[in-house]
Amino acid sequence: MEPHLLRCREAIALLAAIAVAWGTSWPVIKAILQDLPPMWAMVLRSTIGTAVLFAISAFRRNLVFPQRGDVPVVLNIGLLHMVAFYWAGYYRAPVQFRQDARSFLVTPLRSG
């Protein structure tokens, strides 16, 4: 089999996997928001993503830890981006200033 065809099939399989994952994320998020506040749902999502990426990197033997001098920079960027930006941009501001965002976050799943 030609390597080009194998790469094309792999690309199609990966595209299908991404489409399925993306398509199922909405009902999963809605179900999680029934039990957790949005901020904790974001913490859960980020923790799962971090664990998965860590496992993939370890499995591929491509895991690299930051050097000691880079740790403060990595932590500051991580905290500012993941906590402050998401909290202000995706949780606090929309809920505070937009009534439709508030109802969007608390609308339960409806069956039937």
mmCIF file of N, CA and C in Angstrom, residues 30-91:
data_model
loop_
_atom_site.group_PDB
_atom_site.id
_atom_site.type_symbol
_atom_site.label_atom_id
_atom_site.label_comp_id
_atom_site.label_asym_id
_atom_site.label_seq_id
_atom_site.Cartn_x
_atom_site.Cartn_y
_atom_site.Cartn_z
ATOM 1 N N LYS A 30 -23.468 19.894 29.087
ATOM 2 C CA LYS A 30 -24.781 20.208 29.656
ATOM 3 C C LYS A 30 -25.086 19.300 30.849
ATOM 4 N N ALA A 31 -24.740 18.024 30.750
ATOM 5 C CA ALA A 31 -24.980 17.103 31.864
ATOM 6 C C ALA A 31 -24.103 17.453 33.063
ATOM 7 N N ILE A 32 -22.853 17.815 32.810
ATOM 8 C CA ILE A 32 -21.952 18.182 33.906
ATOM 9 C C ILE A 32 -22.431 19.447 34.594
ATOM 10 N N LEU A 33 -22.948 20.400 33.829
ATOM 11 C CA LEU A 33 -23.410 21.662 34.416
ATOM 12 C C LEU A 33 -24.646 21.490 35.281
ATOM 13 N N GLN A 34 -25.292 20.343 35.219
ATOM 14 C CA GLN A 34 -26.412 20.095 36.129
ATOM 15 C C GLN A 34 -25.906 19.848 37.547
ATOM 16 N N ASP A 35 -24.692 19.336 37.674
ATOM 17 C CA ASP A 35 -24.157 18.986 38.986
ATOM 18 C C ASP A 35 -23.051 19.911 39.475
ATOM 19 N N LEU A 36 -22.382 20.606 38.583
ATOM 20 C CA LEU A 36 -21.257 21.463 38.952
ATOM 21 C C LEU A 36 -21.482 22.884 38.468
ATOM 22 N N PRO A 37 -21.003 23.857 39.235
ATOM 23 C CA PRO A 37 -21.024 25.230 38.716
ATOM 24 C C PRO A 37 -20.075 25.349 37.530
ATOM 25 N N PRO A 38 -20.279 26.341 36.655
ATOM 26 C CA PRO A 38 -19.444 26.468 35.460
ATOM 27 C C PRO A 38 -17.952 26.556 35.749
ATOM 28 N N MET A 39 -17.566 27.248 36.807
ATOM 29 C CA MET A 39 -16.142 27.367 37.108
ATOM 30 C C MET A 39 -15.538 26.007 37.448
ATOM 31 N N TRP A 40 -16.233 25.191 38.217
ATOM 32 C CA TRP A 40 -15.716 23.868 38.565
ATOM 33 C C TRP A 40 -15.761 22.929 37.373
ATOM 34 N N ALA A 41 -16.727 23.120 36.493
ATOM 35 C CA ALA A 41 -16.755 22.324 35.258
ATOM 36 C C ALA A 41 -15.535 22.640 34.408
ATOM 37 N N MET A 42 -15.139 23.919 34.381
ATOM 38 C CA MET A 42 -13.939 24.304 33.644
ATOM 39 C C MET A 42 -12.693 23.707 34.282
ATOM 40 N N VAL A 43 -12.647 23.688 35.610
ATOM 41 C CA VAL A 43 -11.509 23.082 36.316
ATOM 42 C C VAL A 43 -11.443 21.589 35.992
ATOM 43 N N LEU A 44 -12.578 20.913 36.002
ATOM 44 C CA LEU A 44 -12.623 19.491 35.674
ATOM 45 C C LEU A 44 -12.153 19.249 34.240
ATOM 46 N N ARG A 45 -12.634 20.059 33.313
ATOM 47 C CA ARG A 45 -12.242 19.930 31.907
ATOM 48 C C ARG A 45 -10.746 20.137 31.718
ATOM 49 N N SER A 46 -10.208 21.148 32.377
ATOM 50 C CA SER A 46 -8.771 21.421 32.255
ATOM 51 C C SER A 46 -7.933 20.315 32.888
ATOM 52 N N THR A 47 -8.396 19.768 34.005
ATOM 53 C CA THR A 47 -7.672 18.689 34.667
ATOM 54 C C THR A 47 -7.651 17.436 33.809
ATOM 55 N N ILE A 48 -8.781 17.100 33.223
ATOM 56 C CA ILE A 48 -8.846 15.928 32.346
ATOM 57 C C ILE A 48 -7.940 16.140 31.130
ATOM 58 N N GLY A 49 -7.994 17.312 30.524
ATOM 59 C CA GLY A 49 -7.143 17.604 29.376
ATOM 60 C C GLY A 49 -5.665 17.529 29.710
ATOM 61 N N THR A 50 -5.295 18.047 30.883
ATOM 62 C CA THR A 50 -3.902 17.989 31.308
ATOM 63 C C THR A 50 -3.453 16.548 31.508
ATOM 64 N N ALA A 51 -4.291 15.747 32.152
ATOM 65 C CA ALA A 51 -3.935 14.342 32.392
ATOM 66 C C ALA A 51 -3.798 13.569 31.082
ATOM 67 N N VAL A 52 -4.695 13.821 30.138
ATOM 68 C CA VAL A 52 -4.631 13.122 28.850
ATOM 69 C C VAL A 52 -3.372 13.518 28.083
ATOM 70 N N LEU A 53 -3.077 14.814 28.018
ATOM 71 C CA LEU A 53 -1.867 15.251 27.314
ATOM 72 C C LEU A 53 -0.597 14.750 27.998
ATOM 73 N N PHE A 54 -0.603 14.702 29.329
ATOM 74 C CA PHE A 54 0.537 14.154 30.058
ATOM 75 C C PHE A 54 0.726 12.678 29.717
ATOM 76 N N ALA A 55 -0.380 11.922 29.688
ATOM 77 C CA ALA A 55 -0.295 10.492 29.374
ATOM 78 C C ALA A 55 0.187 10.263 27.941
ATOM 79 N N ILE A 56 -0.310 11.059 26.993
ATOM 80 C CA ILE A 56 0.129 10.919 25.601
ATOM 81 C C ILE A 56 1.621 11.228 25.483
ATOM 82 N N SER A 57 2.069 12.292 26.138
ATOM 83 C CA SER A 57 3.490 12.651 26.078
ATOM 84 C C SER A 57 4.357 11.574 26.724
ATOM 85 N N ALA A 58 3.902 11.033 27.842
ATOM 86 C CA ALA A 58 4.673 9.982 28.510
ATOM 87 C C ALA A 58 4.712 8.714 27.659
ATOM 88 N N PHE A 59 3.590 8.369 27.045
ATOM 89 C CA PHE A 59 3.525 7.177 26.202
ATOM 90 C C PHE A 59 4.453 7.301 24.995
ATOM 91 N N ARG A 60 4.524 8.479 24.427
ATOM 92 C CA ARG A 60 5.387 8.704 23.261
ATOM 93 C C ARG A 60 6.839 8.975 23.657
ATOM 94 N N ARG A 61 7.113 8.942 24.943
ATOM 95 C CA ARG A 61 8.448 9.224 25.480
ATOM 96 C C ARG A 61 8.929 10.611 25.025
ATOM 97 N N ASN A 62 8.004 11.544 25.050
ATOM 98 C CA ASN A 62 8.283 12.896 24.598
ATOM 99 C C ASN A 62 7.997 13.899 25.720
ATOM 100 N N LEU A 63 8.002 13.414 26.961
ATOM 101 C CA LEU A 63 7.661 14.240 28.109
ATOM 102 C C LEU A 63 8.863 15.093 28.499
ATOM 103 N N VAL A 64 8.649 16.406 28.546
ATOM 104 C CA VAL A 64 9.718 17.340 28.897
ATOM 105 C C VAL A 64 9.194 18.249 29.998
ATOM 106 N N PHE A 65 9.923 18.307 31.095
ATOM 107 C CA PHE A 65 9.554 19.207 32.180
ATOM 108 C C PHE A 65 10.315 20.514 32.020
ATOM 109 N N PRO A 66 9.724 21.645 32.452
ATOM 110 C CA PRO A 66 10.436 22.918 32.316
ATOM 111 C C PRO A 66 11.648 22.956 33.250
ATOM 112 N N GLN A 67 12.639 23.705 32.827
ATOM 113 C CA GLN A 67 13.808 23.893 33.676
ATOM 114 C C GLN A 67 13.418 24.743 34.875
ATOM 115 N N ARG A 68 14.214 24.669 35.894
ATOM 116 C CA ARG A 68 13.886 25.332 37.155
ATOM 117 C C ARG A 68 13.611 26.838 36.968
ATOM 118 N N GLY A 69 14.382 27.485 36.143
ATOM 119 C CA GLY A 69 14.192 28.912 35.921
ATOM 120 C C GLY A 69 12.933 29.243 35.130
ATOM 121 N N ASP A 70 12.399 28.273 34.392
ATOM 122 C CA ASP A 70 11.199 28.501 33.591
ATOM 123 C C ASP A 70 9.906 28.232 34.344
ATOM 124 N N VAL A 71 9.985 27.607 35.499
ATOM 125 C CA VAL A 71 8.776 27.227 36.241
ATOM 126 C C VAL A 71 7.917 28.440 36.596
ATOM 127 N N PRO A 72 8.472 29.548 37.117
ATOM 128 C CA PRO A 72 7.612 30.704 37.416
ATOM 129 C C PRO A 72 6.899 31.253 36.175
ATOM 130 N N VAL A 73 7.580 31.274 35.051
ATOM 131 C CA VAL A 73 6.966 31.770 33.819
ATOM 132 C C VAL A 73 5.824 30.848 33.391
ATOM 133 N N VAL A 74 6.064 29.548 33.428
ATOM 134 C CA VAL A 74 5.031 28.583 33.041
ATOM 135 C C VAL A 74 3.826 28.691 33.965
ATOM 136 N N LEU A 75 4.057 28.781 35.270
ATOM 137 C CA LEU A 75 2.949 28.901 36.221
ATOM 138 C C LEU A 75 2.179 30.205 36.036
ATOM 139 N N ASN A 76 2.898 31.321 35.845
ATOM 140 C CA ASN A 76 2.212 32.603 35.640
ATOM 141 C C ASN A 76 1.369 32.594 34.376
ATOM 142 N N ILE A 77 1.922 32.104 33.300
ATOM 143 C CA ILE A 77 1.154 32.051 32.053
ATOM 144 C C ILE A 77 -0.028 31.112 32.206
ATOM 145 N N GLY A 78 0.205 29.966 32.818
ATOM 146 C CA GLY A 78 -0.890 29.010 33.025
ATOM 147 C C GLY A 78 -1.993 29.581 33.890
ATOM 148 N N LEU A 79 -1.625 30.214 34.989
ATOM 149 C CA LEU A 79 -2.645 30.780 35.876
ATOM 150 C C LEU A 79 -3.368 31.949 35.233
ATOM 151 N N LEU A 80 -2.604 32.837 34.595
ATOM 152 C CA LEU A 80 -3.248 33.993 33.973
ATOM 153 C C LEU A 80 -4.160 33.586 32.820
ATOM 154 N N HIS A 81 -3.706 32.638 32.013
ATOM 155 C CA HIS A 81 -4.520 32.246 30.863
ATOM 156 C C HIS A 81 -5.671 31.337 31.274
ATOM 157 N N MET A 82 -5.367 30.274 31.961
ATOM 158 C CA MET A 82 -6.388 29.268 32.242
ATOM 159 C C MET A 82 -7.374 29.717 33.317
ATOM 160 N N VAL A 83 -6.913 30.451 34.306
ATOM 161 C CA VAL A 83 -7.811 30.826 35.397
ATOM 162 C C VAL A 83 -8.409 32.208 35.163
ATOM 163 N N ALA A 84 -7.561 33.214 35.089
ATOM 164 C CA ALA A 84 -8.069 34.585 35.005
ATOM 165 C C ALA A 84 -8.824 34.841 33.703
ATOM 166 N N PHE A 85 -8.253 34.455 32.588
ATOM 167 C CA PHE A 85 -8.890 34.728 31.298
ATOM 168 C C PHE A 85 -10.210 33.983 31.164
ATOM 169 N N TYR A 86 -10.218 32.695 31.469
ATOM 170 C CA TYR A 86 -11.456 31.930 31.344
ATOM 171 C C TYR A 86 -12.504 32.382 32.342
ATOM 172 N N TRP A 87 -12.070 32.686 33.554
ATOM 173 C CA TRP A 87 -13.037 33.113 34.554
ATOM 174 C C TRP A 87 -13.675 34.435 34.150
ATOM 175 N N ALA A 88 -12.841 35.380 33.723
ATOM 176 C CA ALA A 88 -13.367 36.695 33.362
ATOM 177 C C ALA A 88 -14.121 36.666 32.038
ATOM 178 N N GLY A 89 -13.574 35.965 31.058
ATOM 179 C CA GLY A 89 -14.154 36.025 29.718
ATOM 180 C C GLY A 89 -15.300 35.072 29.468
ATOM 181 N N TYR A 90 -15.238 33.898 30.060
ATOM 182 C CA TYR A 90 -16.251 32.895 29.748
ATOM 183 C C TYR A 90 -17.247 32.659 30.862
ATOM 184 N N TYR A 91 -16.947 33.135 32.043
ATOM 185 C CA TYR A 91 -17.866 32.873 33.143
ATOM 186 C C TYR A 91 -18.408 34.163 33.735
#
